[in-house]
Amino acid sequence: MNTPGIILINPKSPHNVGKALRAASVFGAKSLVWTGSRVDLNQYDRVPREERMKGFASVEFCANDRPFDLFDGVTPVCVELLESAECLTTFAHPTNAVYVFGPEDGSVPQVIRRHCHKFVYIPGYHCLNLSAAVDVILYDRLAKLQLAGNEQILPVGEMLKEQRGICEALTKVGWEGE
Protein backbone atom coordinates (compact mmCIF):
# COMPACT_ATOMS: atom_id res chain seq x y z
CA MET A 1 0.00 0.00 0.00
CA ASN A 2 1.12 3.54 -0.71
CA THR A 3 0.96 6.80 1.21
CA PRO A 4 -0.71 8.90 2.17
CA GLY A 5 -2.94 6.19 3.55
CA ILE A 6 -5.90 5.75 5.84
CA ILE A 7 -6.54 3.03 8.41
CA LEU A 8 -10.03 2.74 9.87
CA ILE A 9 -10.13 0.68 13.06
CA ASN A 10 -13.27 -1.50 13.18
CA PRO A 11 -15.62 0.94 11.43
CA LYS A 12 -19.30 0.45 12.12
CA SER A 13 -20.91 1.16 8.75
CA PRO A 14 -20.23 0.52 5.07
CA HIS A 15 -21.37 4.09 4.43
CA ASN A 16 -18.43 5.50 6.40
CA VAL A 17 -15.95 3.19 4.64
CA GLY A 18 -17.38 4.34 1.31
CA LYS A 19 -17.23 7.97 2.37
CA ALA A 20 -13.62 7.57 3.55
CA LEU A 21 -12.83 6.05 0.15
CA ARG A 22 -14.40 9.07 -1.50
CA ALA A 23 -12.35 11.43 0.71
CA ALA A 24 -9.18 9.53 -0.21
CA SER A 25 -9.99 9.95 -3.89
CA VAL A 26 -10.93 13.63 -3.58
CA PHE A 27 -7.89 14.67 -1.53
CA GLY A 28 -5.20 12.44 -3.04
CA ALA A 29 -4.72 9.62 -0.52
CA LYS A 30 -3.50 6.42 -2.14
CA SER A 31 -4.69 3.66 0.21
CA LEU A 32 -7.51 2.75 2.57
CA VAL A 33 -7.51 -0.21 4.95
CA TRP A 34 -10.10 -1.11 7.55
CA THR A 35 -10.07 -3.68 10.31
CA GLY A 36 -12.74 -5.71 12.05
CA SER A 37 -15.72 -7.70 10.88
CA ARG A 38 -18.52 -5.12 11.07
CA VAL A 39 -18.03 -3.96 7.47
CA ASP A 40 -17.83 -6.53 4.70
CA LEU A 41 -17.99 -4.91 1.29
CA ASN A 42 -18.08 -8.38 -0.31
CA GLN A 43 -21.79 -8.46 0.41
CA TYR A 44 -22.28 -5.56 -2.00
CA ASP A 45 -22.01 -5.59 -5.78
CA ARG A 46 -20.34 -2.20 -5.53
CA VAL A 47 -19.33 0.52 -3.08
CA PRO A 48 -22.44 2.15 -1.51
CA ARG A 49 -24.14 4.31 -4.16
CA GLU A 50 -23.75 7.70 -2.52
CA GLU A 51 -19.99 7.23 -2.26
CA ARG A 52 -19.25 5.93 -5.76
CA MET A 53 -17.28 8.08 -8.13
CA LYS A 54 -14.85 7.44 -10.93
CA GLY A 55 -11.87 8.67 -8.93
CA PHE A 56 -12.10 5.98 -6.27
CA ALA A 57 -10.41 3.60 -8.72
CA SER A 58 -7.14 5.43 -7.97
CA VAL A 59 -7.26 4.31 -4.32
CA GLU A 60 -6.19 0.84 -3.18
CA PHE A 61 -8.56 -0.48 -0.52
CA CYS A 62 -9.04 -3.66 1.47
CA ALA A 63 -9.97 -5.10 4.84
CA ASN A 64 -7.05 -6.42 6.89
CA ASP A 65 -6.69 -6.97 10.62
CA ARG A 66 -2.94 -6.31 10.47
CA PRO A 67 -2.98 -2.99 8.59
CA PHE A 68 0.49 -1.83 9.59
CA ASP A 69 1.96 -4.90 7.86
CA LEU A 70 0.72 -3.51 4.54
CA PHE A 71 2.81 -0.32 4.69
CA ASP A 72 6.61 0.09 4.64
CA GLY A 73 8.53 3.08 5.97
CA VAL A 74 5.49 5.08 7.05
CA THR A 75 4.70 7.44 9.89
CA PRO A 76 1.46 6.30 11.53
CA VAL A 77 -0.56 9.29 12.75
CA CYS A 78 -3.33 8.57 15.24
CA VAL A 79 -6.30 10.93 14.99
CA GLU A 80 -7.69 10.87 18.51
CA LEU A 81 -8.83 13.15 21.32
CA LEU A 82 -5.88 12.76 23.68
CA GLU A 83 -4.38 15.29 26.07
CA SER A 84 -0.96 14.67 24.51
CA ALA A 85 -2.17 15.04 20.89
CA GLU A 86 -1.18 18.05 18.79
CA CYS A 87 -3.87 20.35 17.47
CA LEU A 88 -4.46 19.95 13.73
CA THR A 89 -4.15 23.73 13.31
CA THR A 90 -0.37 23.58 13.91
CA PHE A 91 0.25 19.96 12.91
CA ALA A 92 2.94 19.32 10.26
CA HIS A 93 1.84 16.32 8.21
CA PRO A 94 4.59 13.75 7.58
CA THR A 95 5.32 13.03 3.92
CA ASN A 96 4.75 9.31 4.33
CA ALA A 97 1.74 9.49 6.66
CA VAL A 98 -0.80 6.81 7.37
CA TYR A 99 -3.72 8.28 9.32
CA VAL A 100 -5.35 5.99 11.89
CA PHE A 101 -8.99 6.61 12.86
CA GLY A 102 -11.01 4.86 15.54
CA PRO A 103 -14.54 3.53 15.17
CA GLU A 104 -17.62 5.73 15.25
CA ASP A 105 -18.61 4.25 18.60
CA GLY A 106 -15.25 4.13 20.34
CA SER A 107 -11.61 5.13 20.43
CA VAL A 108 -8.41 3.88 18.88
CA PRO A 109 -7.39 0.94 21.11
CA GLN A 110 -4.15 1.28 23.04
CA VAL A 111 -2.60 -1.68 21.19
CA ILE A 112 -3.09 0.25 17.92
CA ARG A 113 -1.90 3.56 19.41
CA ARG A 114 1.41 1.89 20.31
CA HIS A 115 2.12 1.62 16.58
CA CYS A 116 1.59 5.35 16.06
CA HIS A 117 4.41 7.89 16.01
CA LYS A 118 2.32 11.05 16.04
CA PHE A 119 -1.02 12.04 17.56
CA VAL A 120 -3.32 14.78 16.33
CA TYR A 121 -6.78 16.02 17.21
CA ILE A 122 -9.26 18.05 15.20
CA PRO A 123 -10.25 21.24 17.03
CA GLY A 124 -14.01 21.45 17.38
CA TYR A 125 -16.70 21.93 19.98
CA HIS A 126 -18.20 18.48 19.34
CA CYS A 127 -16.96 15.20 17.89
CA LEU A 128 -17.10 14.64 14.16
CA ASN A 129 -18.33 11.40 12.71
CA LEU A 130 -15.71 9.10 11.21
CA SER A 131 -16.11 10.08 7.58
CA ALA A 132 -16.15 13.80 8.39
CA ALA A 133 -12.92 13.42 10.39
CA VAL A 134 -11.25 11.74 7.39
CA ASP A 135 -12.41 14.63 5.16
CA VAL A 136 -11.01 17.25 7.54
CA ILE A 137 -7.60 15.56 7.99
CA LEU A 138 -7.07 14.96 4.27
CA TYR A 139 -8.24 18.45 3.34
CA ASP A 140 -5.87 19.97 5.92
CA ARG A 141 -3.00 17.92 4.49
CA LEU A 142 -3.69 19.06 0.93
CA ALA A 143 -4.19 22.71 1.94
CA LYS A 144 -0.91 22.80 3.87
CA LEU A 145 0.96 21.15 0.98
CA GLN A 146 -0.44 23.79 -1.37
CA LEU A 147 0.36 26.69 0.96
CA ALA A 148 3.94 25.42 1.33
CA GLY A 149 4.33 25.23 -2.46
CA ASN A 150 4.72 21.45 -2.41
CA GLU A 151 1.48 20.83 -4.29
CA GLN A 152 0.29 22.99 -7.17
CA ILE A 153 -2.88 25.01 -6.70
CA LEU A 154 -4.82 24.26 -9.85
CA PRO A 155 -7.73 26.21 -11.32
CA VAL A 156 -11.07 24.55 -10.59
CA GLY A 157 -11.42 23.35 -14.18
CA GLU A 158 -8.19 21.38 -13.91
CA MET A 159 -8.75 20.25 -10.35
CA LEU A 160 -12.03 18.39 -10.88
CA LYS A 161 -11.28 15.14 -12.66
CA GLU A 162 -14.86 14.21 -13.46
CA GLN A 163 -17.85 15.96 -14.92
CA ARG A 164 -20.24 17.20 -12.25
CA GLY A 165 -23.21 17.49 -14.62
CA ILE A 166 -24.14 21.04 -13.71
CA CYS A 167 -21.89 22.51 -16.39
CA GLU A 168 -23.72 20.63 -19.14
CA ALA A 169 -27.11 21.56 -17.69
CA LEU A 170 -26.21 25.24 -17.49
CA THR A 171 -24.89 25.20 -21.02
CA LYS A 172 -28.23 23.81 -22.24
CA VAL A 173 -30.09 26.78 -20.76
CA GLY A 174 -27.64 29.26 -22.24
CA TRP A 175 -25.51 30.21 -19.23
CA GLU A 176 -21.81 30.07 -20.05
CA GLY A 177 -20.50 31.21 -16.69
CA GLU A 178 -19.52 34.65 -17.93
PDB file of C-alpha atoms in Angstrom:
ATOM      1  CA  MET A   1       0.000   0.000   0.000  1.00  0.00           C
ATOM      2  CA  ASN A   2       1.125   3.541  -0.713  1.00  0.00           C
ATOM      3  CA  THR A   3       0.963   6.800   1.209  1.00  0.00           C
ATOM      4  CA  PRO A   4      -0.713   8.903   2.170  1.00  0.00           C
ATOM      5  CA  GLY A   5      -2.939   6.191   3.546  1.00  0.00           C
ATOM      6  CA  ILE A   6      -5.901   5.750   5.838  1.00  0.00           C
ATOM      7  CA  ILE A   7      -6.536   3.031   8.409  1.00  0.00           C
ATOM      8  CA  LEU A   8     -10.031   2.735   9.871  1.00  0.00           C
ATOM      9  CA  ILE A   9     -10.130   0.675  13.064  1.00  0.00           C
ATOM     10  CA  ASN A  10     -13.272  -1.505  13.182  1.00  0.00           C
ATOM     11  CA  PRO A  11     -15.620   0.938  11.425  1.00  0.00           C
ATOM     12  CA  LYS A  12     -19.297   0.453  12.122  1.00  0.00           C
ATOM     13  CA  SER A  13     -20.908   1.163   8.754  1.00  0.00           C
ATOM     14  CA  PRO A  14     -20.233   0.518   5.072  1.00  0.00           C
ATOM     15  CA  HIS A  15     -21.370   4.087   4.429  1.00  0.00           C
ATOM     16  CA  ASN A  16     -18.432   5.505   6.396  1.00  0.00           C
ATOM     17  CA  VAL A  17     -15.951   3.193   4.641  1.00  0.00           C
ATOM     18  CA  GLY A  18     -17.381   4.338   1.310  1.00  0.00           C
ATOM     19  CA  LYS A  19     -17.229   7.971   2.374  1.00  0.00           C
ATOM     20  CA  ALA A  20     -13.618   7.568   3.545  1.00  0.00           C
ATOM     21  CA  LEU A  21     -12.833   6.045   0.151  1.00  0.00           C
ATOM     22  CA  ARG A  22     -14.398   9.070  -1.503  1.00  0.00           C
ATOM     23  CA  ALA A  23     -12.354  11.430   0.707  1.00  0.00           C
ATOM     24  CA  ALA A  24      -9.180   9.532  -0.211  1.00  0.00           C
ATOM     25  CA  SER A  25      -9.991   9.953  -3.891  1.00  0.00           C
ATOM     26  CA  VAL A  26     -10.930  13.626  -3.580  1.00  0.00           C
ATOM     27  CA  PHE A  27      -7.890  14.674  -1.525  1.00  0.00           C
ATOM     28  CA  GLY A  28      -5.196  12.436  -3.039  1.00  0.00           C
ATOM     29  CA  ALA A  29      -4.724   9.624  -0.520  1.00  0.00           C
ATOM     30  CA  LYS A  30      -3.504   6.421  -2.144  1.00  0.00           C
ATOM     31  CA  SER A  31      -4.690   3.657   0.210  1.00  0.00           C
ATOM     32  CA  LEU A  32      -7.513   2.751   2.571  1.00  0.00           C
ATOM     33  CA  VAL A  33      -7.509  -0.214   4.946  1.00  0.00           C
ATOM     34  CA  TRP A  34     -10.102  -1.114   7.545  1.00  0.00           C
ATOM     35  CA  THR A  35     -10.074  -3.677  10.314  1.00  0.00           C
ATOM     36  CA  GLY A  36     -12.745  -5.713  12.053  1.00  0.00           C
ATOM     37  CA  SER A  37     -15.718  -7.702  10.880  1.00  0.00           C
ATOM     38  CA  ARG A  38     -18.520  -5.124  11.070  1.00  0.00           C
ATOM     39  CA  VAL A  39     -18.025  -3.961   7.472  1.00  0.00           C
ATOM     40  CA  ASP A  40     -17.829  -6.530   4.700  1.00  0.00           C
ATOM     41  CA  LEU A  41     -17.992  -4.909   1.285  1.00  0.00           C
ATOM     42  CA  ASN A  42     -18.081  -8.382  -0.309  1.00  0.00           C
ATOM     43  CA  GLN A  43     -21.793  -8.461   0.415  1.00  0.00           C
ATOM     44  CA  TYR A  44     -22.281  -5.565  -2.001  1.00  0.00           C
ATOM     45  CA  ASP A  45     -22.013  -5.587  -5.777  1.00  0.00           C
ATOM     46  CA  ARG A  46     -20.338  -2.199  -5.529  1.00  0.00           C
ATOM     47  CA  VAL A  47     -19.332   0.516  -3.079  1.00  0.00           C
ATOM     48  CA  PRO A  48     -22.442   2.150  -1.507  1.00  0.00           C
ATOM     49  CA  ARG A  49     -24.138   4.314  -4.160  1.00  0.00           C
ATOM     50  CA  GLU A  50     -23.747   7.702  -2.520  1.00  0.00           C
ATOM     51  CA  GLU A  51     -19.995   7.232  -2.257  1.00  0.00           C
ATOM     52  CA  ARG A  52     -19.246   5.928  -5.760  1.00  0.00           C
ATOM     53  CA  MET A  53     -17.285   8.085  -8.129  1.00  0.00           C
ATOM     54  CA  LYS A  54     -14.850   7.440 -10.930  1.00  0.00           C
ATOM     55  CA  GLY A  55     -11.870   8.671  -8.934  1.00  0.00           C
ATOM     56  CA  PHE A  56     -12.097   5.979  -6.274  1.00  0.00           C
ATOM     57  CA  ALA A  57     -10.411   3.596  -8.715  1.00  0.00           C
ATOM     58  CA  SER A  58      -7.139   5.433  -7.972  1.00  0.00           C
ATOM     59  CA  VAL A  59      -7.261   4.310  -4.319  1.00  0.00           C
ATOM     60  CA  GLU A  60      -6.190   0.845  -3.179  1.00  0.00           C
ATOM     61  CA  PHE A  61      -8.563  -0.482  -0.520  1.00  0.00           C
ATOM     62  CA  CYS A  62      -9.041  -3.658   1.469  1.00  0.00           C
ATOM     63  CA  ALA A  63      -9.969  -5.100   4.843  1.00  0.00           C
ATOM     64  CA  ASN A  64      -7.046  -6.423   6.888  1.00  0.00           C
ATOM     65  CA  ASP A  65      -6.691  -6.967  10.620  1.00  0.00           C
ATOM     66  CA  ARG A  66      -2.939  -6.313  10.467  1.00  0.00           C
ATOM     67  CA  PRO A  67      -2.977  -2.993   8.593  1.00  0.00           C
ATOM     68  CA  PHE A  68       0.494  -1.831   9.585  1.00  0.00           C
ATOM     69  CA  ASP A  69       1.959  -4.903   7.864  1.00  0.00           C
ATOM     70  CA  LEU A  70       0.725  -3.507   4.539  1.00  0.00           C
ATOM     71  CA  PHE A  71       2.807  -0.317   4.692  1.00  0.00           C
ATOM     72  CA  ASP A  72       6.606   0.088   4.644  1.00  0.00           C
ATOM     73  CA  GLY A  73       8.527   3.082   5.967  1.00  0.00           C
ATOM     74  CA  VAL A  74       5.488   5.081   7.050  1.00  0.00           C
ATOM     75  CA  THR A  75       4.704   7.442   9.887  1.00  0.00           C
ATOM     76  CA  PRO A  76       1.460   6.297  11.534  1.00  0.00           C
ATOM     77  CA  VAL A  77      -0.556   9.293  12.748  1.00  0.00           C
ATOM     78  CA  CYS A  78      -3.334   8.568  15.243  1.00  0.00           C
ATOM     79  CA  VAL A  79      -6.297  10.932  14.987  1.00  0.00           C
ATOM     80  CA  GLU A  80      -7.687  10.873  18.507  1.00  0.00           C
ATOM     81  CA  LEU A  81      -8.827  13.151  21.319  1.00  0.00           C
ATOM     82  CA  LEU A  82      -5.877  12.756  23.681  1.00  0.00           C
ATOM     83  CA  GLU A  83      -4.376  15.289  26.075  1.00  0.00           C
ATOM     84  CA  SER A  84      -0.961  14.669  24.507  1.00  0.00           C
ATOM     85  CA  ALA A  85      -2.172  15.042  20.890  1.00  0.00           C
ATOM     86  CA  GLU A  86      -1.179  18.046  18.794  1.00  0.00           C
ATOM     87  CA  CYS A  87      -3.875  20.348  17.468  1.00  0.00           C
ATOM     88  CA  LEU A  88      -4.462  19.953  13.727  1.00  0.00           C
ATOM     89  CA  THR A  89      -4.151  23.730  13.314  1.00  0.00           C
ATOM     90  CA  THR A  90      -0.374  23.584  13.909  1.00  0.00           C
ATOM     91  CA  PHE A  91       0.255  19.960  12.909  1.00  0.00           C
ATOM     92  CA  ALA A  92       2.940  19.322  10.264  1.00  0.00           C
ATOM     93  CA  HIS A  93       1.837  16.322   8.208  1.00  0.00           C
ATOM     94  CA  PRO A  94       4.588  13.746   7.584  1.00  0.00           C
ATOM     95  CA  THR A  95       5.320  13.025   3.923  1.00  0.00           C
ATOM     96  CA  ASN A  96       4.751   9.311   4.327  1.00  0.00           C
ATOM     97  CA  ALA A  97       1.744   9.494   6.656  1.00  0.00           C
ATOM     98  CA  VAL A  98      -0.801   6.809   7.368  1.00  0.00           C
ATOM     99  CA  TYR A  99      -3.723   8.281   9.316  1.00  0.00           C
ATOM    100  CA  VAL A 100      -5.351   5.989  11.888  1.00  0.00           C
ATOM    101  CA  PHE A 101      -8.987   6.611  12.865  1.00  0.00           C
ATOM    102  CA  GLY A 102     -11.007   4.856  15.545  1.00  0.00           C
ATOM    103  CA  PRO A 103     -14.536   3.526  15.168  1.00  0.00           C
ATOM    104  CA  GLU A 104     -17.616   5.729  15.255  1.00  0.00           C
ATOM    105  CA  ASP A 105     -18.615   4.250  18.601  1.00  0.00           C
ATOM    106  CA  GLY A 106     -15.254   4.127  20.337  1.00  0.00           C
ATOM    107  CA  SER A 107     -11.610   5.130  20.435  1.00  0.00           C
ATOM    108  CA  VAL A 108      -8.412   3.880  18.885  1.00  0.00           C
ATOM    109  CA  PRO A 109      -7.394   0.939  21.112  1.00  0.00           C
ATOM    110  CA  GLN A 110      -4.154   1.280  23.039  1.00  0.00           C
ATOM    111  CA  VAL A 111      -2.605  -1.680  21.193  1.00  0.00           C
ATOM    112  CA  ILE A 112      -3.088   0.248  17.920  1.00  0.00           C
ATOM    113  CA  ARG A 113      -1.904   3.565  19.412  1.00  0.00           C
ATOM    114  CA  ARG A 114       1.408   1.890  20.315  1.00  0.00           C
ATOM    115  CA  HIS A 115       2.123   1.622  16.583  1.00  0.00           C
ATOM    116  CA  CYS A 116       1.594   5.346  16.062  1.00  0.00           C
ATOM    117  CA  HIS A 117       4.411   7.890  16.008  1.00  0.00           C
ATOM    118  CA  LYS A 118       2.320  11.054  16.044  1.00  0.00           C
ATOM    119  CA  PHE A 119      -1.018  12.039  17.560  1.00  0.00           C
ATOM    120  CA  VAL A 120      -3.321  14.781  16.331  1.00  0.00           C
ATOM    121  CA  TYR A 121      -6.784  16.020  17.212  1.00  0.00           C
ATOM    122  CA  ILE A 122      -9.261  18.049  15.198  1.00  0.00           C
ATOM    123  CA  PRO A 123     -10.253  21.240  17.031  1.00  0.00           C
ATOM    124  CA  GLY A 124     -14.008  21.454  17.379  1.00  0.00           C
ATOM    125  CA  TYR A 125     -16.699  21.927  19.979  1.00  0.00           C
ATOM    126  CA  HIS A 126     -18.197  18.482  19.342  1.00  0.00           C
ATOM    127  CA  CYS A 127     -16.958  15.202  17.887  1.00  0.00           C
ATOM    128  CA  LEU A 128     -17.097  14.639  14.156  1.00  0.00           C
ATOM    129  CA  ASN A 129     -18.332  11.397  12.709  1.00  0.00           C
ATOM    130  CA  LEU A 130     -15.706   9.101  11.212  1.00  0.00           C
ATOM    131  CA  SER A 131     -16.108  10.078   7.577  1.00  0.00           C
ATOM    132  CA  ALA A 132     -16.152  13.804   8.390  1.00  0.00           C
ATOM    133  CA  ALA A 133     -12.919  13.419  10.386  1.00  0.00           C
ATOM    134  CA  VAL A 134     -11.254  11.740   7.385  1.00  0.00           C
ATOM    135  CA  ASP A 135     -12.412  14.625   5.161  1.00  0.00           C
ATOM    136  CA  VAL A 136     -11.006  17.251   7.536  1.00  0.00           C
ATOM    137  CA  ILE A 137      -7.602  15.563   7.992  1.00  0.00           C
ATOM    138  CA  LEU A 138      -7.069  14.961   4.271  1.00  0.00           C
ATOM    139  CA  TYR A 139      -8.241  18.454   3.338  1.00  0.00           C
ATOM    140  CA  ASP A 140      -5.874  19.974   5.919  1.00  0.00           C
ATOM    141  CA  ARG A 141      -3.000  17.919   4.493  1.00  0.00           C
ATOM    142  CA  LEU A 142      -3.686  19.060   0.931  1.00  0.00           C
ATOM    143  CA  ALA A 143      -4.191  22.706   1.937  1.00  0.00           C
ATOM    144  CA  LYS A 144      -0.912  22.799   3.874  1.00  0.00           C
ATOM    145  CA  LEU A 145       0.961  21.151   0.976  1.00  0.00           C
ATOM    146  CA  GLN A 146      -0.435  23.785  -1.373  1.00  0.00           C
ATOM    147  CA  LEU A 147       0.361  26.685   0.956  1.00  0.00           C
ATOM    148  CA  ALA A 148       3.938  25.417   1.330  1.00  0.00           C
ATOM    149  CA  GLY A 149       4.328  25.233  -2.458  1.00  0.00           C
ATOM    150  CA  ASN A 150       4.721  21.450  -2.409  1.00  0.00           C
ATOM    151  CA  GLU A 151       1.482  20.830  -4.294  1.00  0.00           C
ATOM    152  CA  GLN A 152       0.292  22.987  -7.165  1.00  0.00           C
ATOM    153  CA  ILE A 153      -2.880  25.005  -6.700  1.00  0.00           C
ATOM    154  CA  LEU A 154      -4.819  24.261  -9.849  1.00  0.00           C
ATOM    155  CA  PRO A 155      -7.728  26.207 -11.322  1.00  0.00           C
ATOM    156  CA  VAL A 156     -11.073  24.551 -10.592  1.00  0.00           C
ATOM    157  CA  GLY A 157     -11.422  23.349 -14.181  1.00  0.00           C
ATOM    158  CA  GLU A 158      -8.188  21.382 -13.909  1.00  0.00           C
ATOM    159  CA  MET A 159      -8.752  20.247 -10.346  1.00  0.00           C
ATOM    160  CA  LEU A 160     -12.025  18.392 -10.879  1.00  0.00           C
ATOM    161  CA  LYS A 161     -11.278  15.143 -12.661  1.00  0.00           C
ATOM    162  CA  GLU A 162     -14.859  14.206 -13.458  1.00  0.00           C
ATOM    163  CA  GLN A 163     -17.852  15.961 -14.921  1.00  0.00           C
ATOM    164  CA  ARG A 164     -20.242  17.196 -12.250  1.00  0.00           C
ATOM    165  CA  GLY A 165     -23.212  17.486 -14.623  1.00  0.00           C
ATOM    166  CA  ILE A 166     -24.136  21.044 -13.715  1.00  0.00           C
ATOM    167  CA  CYS A 167     -21.885  22.514 -16.394  1.00  0.00           C
ATOM    168  CA  GLU A 168     -23.724  20.630 -19.144  1.00  0.00           C
ATOM    169  CA  ALA A 169     -27.112  21.558 -17.686  1.00  0.00           C
ATOM    170  CA  LEU A 170     -26.213  25.242 -17.486  1.00  0.00           C
ATOM    171  CA  THR A 171     -24.888  25.198 -21.022  1.00  0.00           C
ATOM    172  CA  LYS A 172     -28.231  23.813 -22.237  1.00  0.00           C
ATOM    173  CA  VAL A 173     -30.095  26.784 -20.756  1.00  0.00           C
ATOM    174  CA  GLY A 174     -27.640  29.258 -22.244  1.00  0.00           C
ATOM    175  CA  TRP A 175     -25.510  30.213 -19.227  1.00  0.00           C
ATOM    176  CA  GLU A 176     -21.809  30.070 -20.049  1.00  0.00           C
ATOM    177  CA  GLY A 177     -20.495  31.214 -16.687  1.00  0.00           C
ATOM    178  CA  GLU A 178     -19.520  34.651 -17.928  1.00  0.00           C
TER     179      GLU A 178
END
